[in-house]
Amino acid sequence: MPETHEILIVGAGLSGLSTAHFLHTSAPDLDILILEQDGRPGGAVRSFKENGYLAEWGPHGFLDNNPASRALLSETGLDRIAQKAPLGSFVRYVCHGGKLVQLPQKPRALLATPLLSPLGKLRLLGDLFKKPRSAEQSVGQWAAYRFGAEILPLVDAAITGTFAGDYERISIDAVMPGVRVLEKEAGSVLKGLLRKKKGAQGATLPAMTSFPQGMEQLITALAAGPNILYHSPVRAISRQGEAWEIHTETTTYRAATVILALPVNRALALLASHAPPVPAIPTARIATVALGFTNTAQVPFGFGYLAPEREKRFAMGALFSTHMFPGRAPQGRVLMEGLVGGRRHPERLELDDRELVSRIYDDLRQLIPLPEPPCFHRVLRGDSGIPQLEMGYPALLAWKDAMEQRLGGLHLCGFGWEGIGMNDMMKTAKTVAERILHRVGGKRQQPEVRPVYF
């Protein structure tokens, strides 16, 4: 006989744990079981600690501008210890002509930046006269059409920093659907933003959020409550009457409600019989190279830098970790985390750790005064890649929505379904929990217009 529960969640990553949290907060007596294939929770969210250094295998933080993440921190008590790095107080850089140049964070700052020529700045206004194109476009195609080719290195930096991706492959309709709606409704992006600004008062830049023990501290707090069964990889999922059955190697579980809180490709593998438009989507793997230096290193103040592809750098960029949050390095030491690989250069991940450290250090010291070699180094290689929301992804999302509506009792969330950021996953987790609790359909909400932060 199958083991029966009210709700089964497959995956104890951030999405699964957040969904369980929001469900239990509203309905403490719900019988929820989480099945996790690994021996630890958190998925890609994992912190590294050694010799007083604190680095991250995966995401380094999330912005505090999302109601779902704010609610989660408040309800877990983590808001009292959260570390904040306000975007308005920190400089962000882009590699431009072999030097680090400060990135403009507000549209008005584009007028003064050396990153664009006078003609390039004037071309930005061409957006006002460009009719929206209805066909799906890559981010690069869309940006060049609306704002001109000179903006592309900045677009490249934004896509590199967010997806480790290729702006000529990432779909604008997938990653910025709110901007596309704004463009179509107002006739141009700039017109739409001006209208939107009239209704917004006192908007301030958000802050990047982390914790004293790193991002994994959030996972530890969320995993303390729910019933989690580790080392339980799911082999199949099937519909049996009004219920769903989840099959592992040793046990069959049954529930009226199942949440697949999995990265896109793992979910697609389990749902292959439901004819998804693609069997899998591309992913981009990266490695984080943590380098510790003495305080002779003259690391500029700020979050870090990104390197557009045309700069021909080895590293995609680097985070200035000790500037972002306290406790990232021992007293008198500085930590930087270089990023390598990504959609364009997976071959670089084939290099051994020693070569990666050497190449990243050589790259960094051409941009930053580093009088001494690193006194500490570790290479952190993640097990999974970042889902790439490339051309054709909107069709996959439409398939997901239709399947959830048609089948009932099955909900999908996780890395890559509604975005790849931690805020995306916490927001979707709250939405899924509310749908289950109130037994409402999964009609997609109007996409929001998201600012671009480098």
Short mmCIF file of C-alpha atoms in Angstrom, two decimals:
data_model
loop_
_atom_site.label_atom_id
_atom_site.label_comp_id
_atom_site.label_asym_id
_atom_site.label_seq_id
_atom_site.Cartn_x
_atom_site.Cartn_y
_atom_site.Cartn_z
CA MET A 1 0.00 0.00 0.00
CA PRO A 2 1.26 3.49 -0.79
CA GLU A 3 2.27 5.72 2.09
CA THR A 4 -0.28 8.55 2.11
CA HIS A 5 0.21 12.22 2.96
CA GLU A 6 -1.83 15.35 2.31
CA ILE A 7 0.96 17.10 0.42
CA LEU A 8 4.16 15.75 -1.09
CA ILE A 9 6.99 18.09 -2.02
CA VAL A 10 9.78 16.76 -4.22
CA GLY A 11 12.95 18.72 -3.55
CA ALA A 12 14.31 20.34 -0.38
CA GLY A 13 15.97 23.26 -2.11
CA LEU A 14 14.98 26.85 -1.51
CA SER A 15 11.72 26.46 -3.46
CA GLY A 16 10.55 23.33 -1.67
CA LEU A 17 11.52 24.57 1.78
CA SER A 18 9.92 27.98 1.20
CA THR A 19 6.68 26.40 -0.04
CA ALA A 20 6.57 24.14 3.02
CA HIS A 21 7.20 27.15 5.25
CA PHE A 22 4.36 29.21 3.78
CA LEU A 23 1.99 26.23 3.95
CA HIS A 24 2.82 25.44 7.58
CA THR A 25 2.63 29.09 8.61
CA SER A 26 -0.99 29.28 7.43
CA ALA A 27 -2.00 25.68 8.20
CA PRO A 28 0.24 24.17 10.92
CA ASP A 29 -1.63 20.84 10.97
CA LEU A 30 -1.06 19.99 7.32
CA ASP A 31 0.63 16.63 6.76
CA ILE A 32 3.54 17.50 4.47
CA LEU A 33 6.44 15.26 3.48
CA ILE A 34 9.47 16.50 1.53
CA LEU A 35 11.51 14.01 -0.50
CA GLU A 36 15.11 15.05 -1.17
CA GLN A 37 17.57 13.05 -3.28
CA ASP A 38 20.71 14.40 -1.58
CA GLY A 39 21.88 14.12 2.00
CA ARG A 40 21.52 17.84 2.68
CA PRO A 41 18.91 20.54 1.99
CA GLY A 42 19.38 23.71 -0.01
CA GLY A 43 20.28 22.59 -3.51
CA ALA A 44 22.49 25.27 -5.07
CA VAL A 45 22.41 27.40 -1.91
CA ARG A 46 25.53 26.34 -0.03
CA SER A 47 28.15 28.27 1.93
CA PHE A 48 31.86 27.52 2.26
CA LYS A 49 33.83 28.19 5.46
CA GLU A 50 37.54 27.61 6.01
CA ASN A 51 40.29 29.38 7.97
CA GLY A 52 38.06 32.37 8.68
CA TYR A 53 36.95 32.80 5.05
CA LEU A 54 33.28 32.63 4.07
CA ALA A 55 32.37 32.18 0.40
CA GLU A 56 29.43 30.80 -1.56
CA TRP A 57 29.07 27.85 -3.90
CA GLY A 58 25.90 29.37 -5.30
CA PRO A 59 24.01 32.66 -4.88
CA HIS A 60 25.64 35.34 -2.76
CA GLY A 61 22.45 37.09 -1.69
CA PHE A 62 19.09 38.44 -2.75
CA LEU A 63 17.50 41.87 -2.86
CA ASP A 64 15.17 42.97 -0.06
CA ASN A 65 12.52 44.37 -2.42
CA ASN A 66 10.24 41.34 -2.57
CA PRO A 67 7.25 40.96 -0.18
CA ALA A 68 7.54 37.16 -0.13
CA SER A 69 11.20 37.14 0.92
CA ARG A 70 10.57 39.86 3.50
CA ALA A 71 7.70 37.81 4.95
CA LEU A 72 9.85 34.69 5.06
CA LEU A 73 12.67 36.47 6.91
CA SER A 74 10.23 38.03 9.37
CA GLU A 75 8.46 34.73 10.07
CA THR A 76 11.74 32.86 10.64
CA GLY A 77 13.29 35.66 12.72
CA LEU A 78 16.18 35.96 10.28
CA ASP A 79 15.31 39.60 9.65
CA ARG A 80 16.91 40.40 13.02
CA ILE A 81 20.34 39.15 11.95
CA ALA A 82 20.26 39.76 8.20
CA GLN A 83 23.23 41.62 6.74
CA LYS A 84 22.41 44.35 4.23
CA ALA A 85 24.53 45.87 1.47
CA PRO A 86 22.50 48.79 0.05
CA LEU A 87 22.81 49.15 -3.72
CA GLY A 88 22.68 52.91 -3.35
CA SER A 89 25.85 52.90 -1.22
CA PHE A 90 27.96 50.53 -3.29
CA VAL A 91 29.73 50.98 -6.60
CA ARG A 92 29.50 48.36 -9.33
CA TYR A 93 32.03 48.17 -12.13
CA VAL A 94 32.28 46.91 -15.68
CA CYS A 95 35.51 46.07 -17.48
CA HIS A 96 35.81 48.58 -20.34
CA GLY A 97 38.94 48.91 -22.45
CA GLY A 98 40.96 46.90 -19.94
CA LYS A 99 39.97 49.09 -16.98
CA LEU A 100 37.25 49.04 -14.34
CA VAL A 101 34.64 51.73 -14.97
CA GLN A 102 31.75 52.49 -12.64
CA LEU A 103 28.39 51.30 -13.92
CA PRO A 104 25.48 53.73 -14.09
CA GLN A 105 22.64 52.49 -11.88
CA LYS A 106 20.02 55.04 -12.86
CA PRO A 107 18.89 56.07 -16.37
CA ARG A 108 20.04 59.66 -15.81
CA ALA A 109 23.57 58.46 -15.04
CA LEU A 110 23.82 57.05 -18.56
CA LEU A 111 24.14 60.62 -19.83
CA ALA A 112 27.46 61.08 -18.00
CA THR A 113 29.00 57.62 -18.35
CA PRO A 114 32.14 57.14 -20.48
CA LEU A 115 30.77 53.74 -21.45
CA LEU A 116 28.74 55.33 -24.27
CA SER A 117 29.75 57.87 -26.90
CA PRO A 118 27.67 61.04 -27.40
CA LEU A 119 26.03 59.39 -30.41
CA GLY A 120 25.42 56.24 -28.38
CA LYS A 121 23.69 58.26 -25.68
CA LEU A 122 21.58 60.06 -28.27
CA ARG A 123 20.64 56.71 -29.82
CA LEU A 124 19.05 55.64 -26.53
CA LEU A 125 16.26 58.09 -27.32
CA GLY A 126 15.57 56.19 -30.52
CA ASP A 127 13.45 53.90 -28.35
CA LEU A 128 10.78 56.61 -28.40
CA PHE A 129 10.29 56.12 -32.14
CA LYS A 130 10.65 52.35 -32.46
CA LYS A 131 7.42 50.38 -32.83
CA PRO A 132 7.26 47.23 -30.69
CA ARG A 133 8.03 43.97 -32.46
CA SER A 134 5.65 41.16 -31.58
CA ALA A 135 7.93 38.24 -32.48
CA GLU A 136 10.09 36.65 -29.79
CA GLN A 137 13.57 38.16 -29.71
CA SER A 138 16.80 37.57 -27.89
CA VAL A 139 17.82 40.16 -25.34
CA GLY A 140 20.57 41.30 -27.71
CA GLN A 141 18.25 41.68 -30.69
CA TRP A 142 15.70 43.56 -28.63
CA ALA A 143 18.21 45.91 -26.97
CA ALA A 144 19.99 46.75 -30.23
CA TYR A 145 16.69 47.49 -31.97
CA ARG A 146 15.36 49.71 -29.21
CA PHE A 147 18.51 51.40 -27.88
CA GLY A 148 21.30 50.87 -30.41
CA ALA A 149 24.32 48.59 -30.66
CA GLU A 150 26.49 50.61 -28.25
CA ILE A 151 24.36 49.49 -25.31
CA LEU A 152 25.16 45.81 -25.94
CA PRO A 153 28.28 45.54 -23.72
CA LEU A 154 26.18 46.76 -20.78
CA VAL A 155 23.44 44.31 -21.72
CA ASP A 156 26.10 41.60 -21.92
CA ALA A 157 27.30 42.48 -18.41
CA ALA A 158 23.76 42.29 -17.02
CA ILE A 159 23.07 38.88 -18.58
CA THR A 160 26.50 37.59 -17.55
CA GLY A 161 25.97 38.73 -13.97
CA THR A 162 22.49 37.22 -13.71
CA PHE A 163 22.52 34.07 -15.85
CA ALA A 164 26.19 33.50 -16.75
CA GLY A 165 24.50 33.48 -20.13
CA ASP A 166 24.69 34.73 -23.70
CA TYR A 167 22.55 37.77 -24.46
CA GLU A 168 22.18 36.62 -28.07
CA ARG A 169 20.41 33.46 -26.83
CA ILE A 170 18.48 34.56 -23.74
CA SER A 171 14.86 35.46 -24.57
CA ILE A 172 13.70 38.97 -23.66
CA ASP A 173 10.15 37.61 -23.34
CA ALA A 174 11.37 35.07 -20.79
CA VAL A 175 13.51 37.29 -18.57
CA MET A 176 11.75 40.67 -18.82
CA PRO A 177 8.09 40.00 -19.67
CA GLY A 178 7.00 43.05 -17.70
CA VAL A 179 9.14 45.34 -19.84
CA ARG A 180 7.67 43.76 -22.97
CA VAL A 181 4.15 44.48 -21.71
CA LEU A 182 5.18 48.05 -20.88
CA GLU A 183 6.69 48.46 -24.34
CA LYS A 184 3.53 47.25 -26.08
CA GLU A 185 1.14 49.27 -23.94
CA ALA A 186 3.05 52.57 -24.10
CA GLY A 187 4.63 52.21 -27.52
CA SER A 188 8.17 52.43 -26.14
CA VAL A 189 10.08 51.45 -23.02
CA LEU A 190 11.02 55.02 -22.09
CA LYS A 191 7.44 56.25 -22.45
CA GLY A 192 6.22 53.39 -20.29
CA LEU A 193 8.83 54.02 -17.61
CA LEU A 194 7.95 57.72 -17.50
CA ARG A 195 4.27 56.89 -17.01
CA LYS A 196 5.13 54.35 -14.36
CA LYS A 197 7.40 56.81 -12.55
CA LYS A 198 4.54 59.30 -12.19
CA GLY A 199 2.67 56.77 -10.05
CA ALA A 200 5.68 55.80 -7.94
CA GLN A 201 6.72 57.97 -5.01
CA GLY A 202 9.86 57.75 -2.92
CA ALA A 203 11.32 54.68 -4.61
CA THR A 204 14.78 53.81 -3.31
CA LEU A 205 17.35 51.27 -4.39
CA PRO A 206 17.08 47.94 -2.54
CA ALA A 207 19.81 46.22 -0.55
CA MET A 208 21.55 42.91 -1.12
CA THR A 209 20.82 40.55 1.78
CA SER A 210 22.93 37.81 3.35
CA PHE A 211 23.53 36.35 6.81
CA PRO A 212 26.44 36.04 9.29
CA GLN A 213 26.93 32.36 8.42
CA GLY A 214 26.34 32.85 4.70
CA MET A 215 23.35 32.05 2.55
CA GLU A 216 23.15 28.52 3.93
CA GLN A 217 21.94 30.00 7.22
CA LEU A 218 18.60 30.66 5.50
CA ILE A 219 18.39 27.02 4.42
CA THR A 220 19.25 25.78 7.92
CA ALA A 221 16.41 27.83 9.39
CA LEU A 222 13.87 26.66 6.81
CA ALA A 223 14.90 22.99 7.07
CA ALA A 224 14.50 22.90 10.87
CA GLY A 225 10.71 22.61 10.73
CA PRO A 226 9.36 20.33 7.98
CA ASN A 227 9.47 16.55 7.72
CA ILE A 228 12.26 15.85 5.21
CA LEU A 229 13.28 12.41 3.98
CA TYR A 230 16.85 12.58 2.61
CA HIS A 231 18.53 10.19 0.16
CA SER A 232 15.15 9.67 -1.52
CA PRO A 233 15.46 10.31 -5.26
CA VAL A 234 12.13 10.17 -7.08
CA ARG A 235 12.09 7.77 -10.03
CA ALA A 236 8.59 8.39 -11.40
CA ILE A 237 5.34 10.25 -10.87
CA SER A 238 1.91 9.03 -11.98
CA ARG A 239 -1.73 10.04 -11.76
CA GLN A 240 -4.00 7.54 -9.98
CA GLY A 241 -7.61 8.67 -9.99
CA GLU A 242 -7.85 11.90 -8.01
CA ALA A 243 -4.43 11.44 -6.41
CA TRP A 244 -0.80 11.42 -7.43
CA GLU A 245 1.71 8.69 -6.72
CA ILE A 246 5.42 9.35 -6.26
CA HIS A 247 7.74 6.38 -6.71
CA THR A 248 11.18 6.08 -5.13
CA GLU A 249 13.43 3.01 -5.22
CA THR A 250 11.94 1.64 -2.01
CA THR A 251 8.55 3.28 -1.45
CA THR A 252 5.46 4.58 -3.23
CA TYR A 253 3.87 7.70 -1.78
CA ARG A 254 0.38 9.03 -2.49
CA ALA A 255 -1.05 12.54 -2.08
CA ALA A 256 -3.84 14.66 -3.54
CA THR A 257 -1.36 17.51 -3.93
CA VAL A 258 2.17 17.20 -5.28
CA ILE A 259 4.70 20.01 -5.65
CA LEU A 260 7.68 19.38 -7.90
CA ALA A 261 10.10 21.92 -6.41
CA LEU A 262 12.90 20.96 -8.76
CA PRO A 263 15.17 22.62 -11.30
CA VAL A 264 13.51 22.71 -14.71
CA ASN A 265 15.39 19.79 -16.26
CA ARG A 266 14.83 17.43 -13.35
CA ALA A 267 11.11 18.20 -13.44
CA LEU A 268 10.97 17.71 -17.22
CA ALA A 269 12.56 14.27 -16.87
CA LEU A 270 9.77 13.20 -14.51
CA LEU A 271 7.07 14.69 -16.75
CA ALA A 272 8.29 13.35 -20.10
CA SER A 273 5.02 11.44 -20.63
CA HIS A 274 3.15 14.75 -20.66
CA ALA A 275 4.87 15.83 -23.89
CA PRO A 276 6.78 18.98 -22.95
CA PRO A 277 7.85 21.05 -25.99
CA VAL A 278 11.51 20.30 -25.19
CA PRO A 279 13.07 17.46 -23.17
CA ALA A 280 15.49 19.86 -21.45
CA ILE A 281 16.78 23.42 -21.59
CA PRO A 282 20.44 24.50 -21.69
CA THR A 283 22.28 25.21 -18.45
CA ALA A 284 25.44 27.17 -17.69
CA ARG A 285 27.87 25.87 -15.09
CA ILE A 286 30.27 28.17 -13.33
CA ALA A 287 33.05 27.80 -10.80
CA THR A 288 33.75 30.24 -8.00
CA VAL A 289 37.44 30.83 -7.32
CA ALA A 290 37.81 32.23 -3.80
CA LEU A 291 41.06 34.18 -3.35
CA GLY A 292 42.27 35.63 -0.07
CA PHE A 293 44.82 38.45 -0.02
CA THR A 294 46.58 40.49 2.63
CA ASN A 295 45.33 44.03 3.11
CA THR A 296 47.99 45.25 0.68
CA ALA A 297 45.46 44.37 -2.03
CA GLN A 298 43.92 47.62 -3.26
CA VAL A 299 40.45 46.31 -4.04
CA PRO A 300 38.18 49.22 -5.04
CA PHE A 301 35.14 49.81 -2.88
CA GLY A 302 32.02 48.20 -4.28
CA PHE A 303 30.23 44.95 -5.05
CA GLY A 304 32.56 43.80 -7.80
CA TYR A 305 32.82 43.91 -11.57
CA LEU A 306 31.57 42.15 -14.70
CA ALA A 307 33.43 41.63 -17.97
CA PRO A 308 31.55 41.72 -21.30
CA GLU A 309 32.67 39.09 -23.80
CA ARG A 310 34.31 41.63 -26.09
CA GLU A 311 36.89 42.37 -23.36
CA LYS A 312 38.35 38.87 -23.85
CA ARG A 313 38.90 38.29 -20.14
CA PHE A 314 39.29 34.87 -18.57
CA ALA A 315 36.95 35.62 -15.65
CA MET A 316 33.32 36.61 -16.18
CA GLY A 317 33.83 38.97 -13.26
CA ALA A 318 34.53 38.99 -9.54
CA LEU A 319 32.81 39.81 -6.28
CA PHE A 320 34.54 42.02 -3.74
CA SER A 321 33.19 39.91 -0.90
CA THR A 322 34.77 41.68 2.08
CA HIS A 323 33.27 44.98 0.91
CA MET A 324 29.79 43.48 0.61
CA PHE A 325 29.30 41.82 3.98
CA PRO A 326 31.24 41.58 7.27
CA GLY A 327 32.88 38.33 8.36
CA ARG A 328 33.97 37.18 4.91
CA ALA A 329 37.69 37.04 5.71
CA PRO A 330 39.98 37.01 8.78
CA GLN A 331 41.14 40.29 10.25
CA GLY A 332 43.64 41.97 7.95
CA ARG A 333 42.64 39.85 4.95
CA VAL A 334 40.57 40.53 1.83
CA LEU A 335 38.37 38.04 -0.04
CA MET A 336 37.48 38.20 -3.72
CA GLU A 337 35.46 35.56 -5.56
CA GLY A 338 36.20 35.21 -9.27
CA LEU A 339 33.62 33.60 -11.56
CA VAL A 340 34.56 31.47 -14.55
CA GLY A 341 32.81 29.31 -17.15
CA GLY A 342 29.25 30.14 -18.07
CA ARG A 343 27.30 29.51 -21.25
CA ARG A 344 30.06 30.74 -23.53
CA HIS A 345 33.09 29.06 -21.97
CA PRO A 346 32.24 25.69 -20.40
CA GLU A 347 35.65 24.41 -21.56
CA ARG A 348 37.38 26.53 -18.93
CA LEU A 349 35.84 24.37 -16.22
CA GLU A 350 37.90 21.44 -17.55
CA LEU A 351 41.04 23.10 -16.15
CA ASP A 352 42.32 21.80 -12.82
CA ASP A 353 42.10 23.88 -9.66
CA ARG A 354 45.71 25.08 -9.78
CA GLU A 355 45.31 26.38 -13.35
CA LEU A 356 42.01 28.09 -12.53
CA VAL A 357 43.53 29.86 -9.54
CA SER A 358 46.52 30.99 -11.60
CA ARG A 359 44.41 32.24 -14.52
CA ILE A 360 41.94 34.09 -12.31
CA TYR A 361 44.74 35.72 -10.32
CA ASP A 362 46.48 36.84 -13.52
CA ASP A 363 43.21 38.29 -14.78
CA LEU A 364 42.46 40.15 -11.55
CA ARG A 365 45.89 41.70 -11.14
CA GLN A 366 45.64 43.29 -14.59
CA LEU A 367 42.62 45.23 -13.32
CA ILE A 368 43.30 45.66 -9.60
CA PRO A 369 46.56 46.48 -7.76
CA LEU A 370 47.50 43.18 -6.08
CA PRO A 371 51.11 43.49 -4.85
CA GLU A 372 51.19 39.95 -3.44
CA PRO A 373 49.84 36.60 -4.68
CA PRO A 374 46.84 35.14 -2.84
CA CYS A 375 47.51 33.75 0.62
CA PHE A 376 44.39 31.59 0.41
CA HIS A 377 42.60 29.95 -2.49
CA ARG A 378 39.81 27.45 -3.06
CA VAL A 379 37.88 26.47 -6.18
CA LEU A 380 34.18 25.82 -5.62
CA ARG A 381 32.59 23.83 -8.43
CA GLY A 382 28.82 23.59 -8.30
CA ASP A 383 27.11 20.31 -9.18
CA SER A 384 24.39 21.87 -11.30
CA GLY A 385 24.16 24.64 -13.86
CA ILE A 386 22.09 27.80 -14.10
CA PRO A 387 18.98 27.29 -16.27
CA GLN A 388 19.20 29.37 -19.43
CA LEU A 389 15.89 31.00 -20.35
CA GLU A 390 16.66 31.09 -24.04
CA MET A 391 14.58 31.46 -27.19
CA GLY A 392 11.60 29.12 -27.00
CA TYR A 393 11.38 29.22 -23.20
CA PRO A 394 8.02 31.08 -23.17
CA ALA A 395 6.48 28.09 -24.98
CA LEU A 396 7.73 25.81 -22.20
CA LEU A 397 6.18 28.10 -19.59
CA ALA A 398 2.86 28.04 -21.47
CA TRP A 399 2.99 24.22 -21.49
CA LYS A 400 3.59 24.21 -17.73
CA ASP A 401 0.62 26.50 -17.06
CA ALA A 402 -1.70 24.45 -19.28
CA MET A 403 -0.62 21.16 -17.70
CA GLU A 404 -1.16 22.44 -14.15
CA GLN A 405 -4.63 23.67 -15.10
CA ARG A 406 -5.54 20.44 -16.88
CA LEU A 407 -4.31 17.90 -14.35
CA GLY A 408 -5.06 19.52 -11.00
CA GLY A 409 -3.18 18.82 -7.79
CA LEU A 410 0.22 19.17 -9.47
CA HIS A 411 2.31 22.31 -8.99
CA LEU A 412 5.72 23.16 -10.42
CA CYS A 413 8.19 25.56 -8.90
CA GLY A 414 11.95 25.58 -8.58
CA PHE A 415 15.17 26.76 -10.15
CA GLY A 416 14.37 28.16 -13.59
CA TRP A 417 10.58 27.93 -13.72
CA GLU A 418 9.73 31.53 -12.88
CA GLY A 419 13.25 32.93 -12.98
CA ILE A 420 16.54 31.95 -11.40
CA GLY A 421 16.90 34.41 -8.52
CA MET A 422 16.25 33.56 -4.89
CA ASN A 423 13.51 36.19 -4.83
CA ASP A 424 11.88 34.51 -7.83
CA MET A 425 11.82 31.19 -6.01
CA MET A 426 10.50 32.57 -2.72
CA LYS A 427 7.80 34.56 -4.51
CA THR A 428 6.68 31.54 -6.54
CA ALA A 429 6.71 29.37 -3.41
CA LYS A 430 4.33 31.79 -1.70
CA THR A 431 2.07 31.86 -4.77
CA VAL A 432 1.95 28.05 -4.93
CA ALA A 433 1.18 27.82 -1.21
CA GLU A 434 -1.67 30.31 -1.55
CA ARG A 435 -3.16 28.43 -4.51
CA ILE A 436 -3.13 25.19 -2.55
CA LEU A 437 -4.55 26.71 0.63
CA HIS A 438 -7.31 28.59 -1.16
CA ARG A 439 -7.83 25.98 -3.89
CA VAL A 440 -7.68 28.54 -6.64
CA GLY A 441 -6.48 28.08 -10.19
CA GLY A 442 -3.05 28.93 -11.45
CA LYS A 443 -3.87 31.90 -13.66
CA ARG A 444 -0.66 33.78 -14.38
CA GLN A 445 -0.41 37.25 -12.88
CA GLN A 446 0.46 40.31 -14.93
CA PRO A 447 4.28 40.35 -15.17
CA GLU A 448 5.97 43.09 -13.20
CA VAL A 449 8.54 45.53 -14.53
CA ARG A 450 11.82 44.65 -12.86
CA PRO A 451 14.73 47.08 -12.67
CA VAL A 452 18.05 45.82 -13.98
CA TYR A 453 20.76 45.70 -11.31
CA PHE A 454 24.30 44.69 -12.24
#
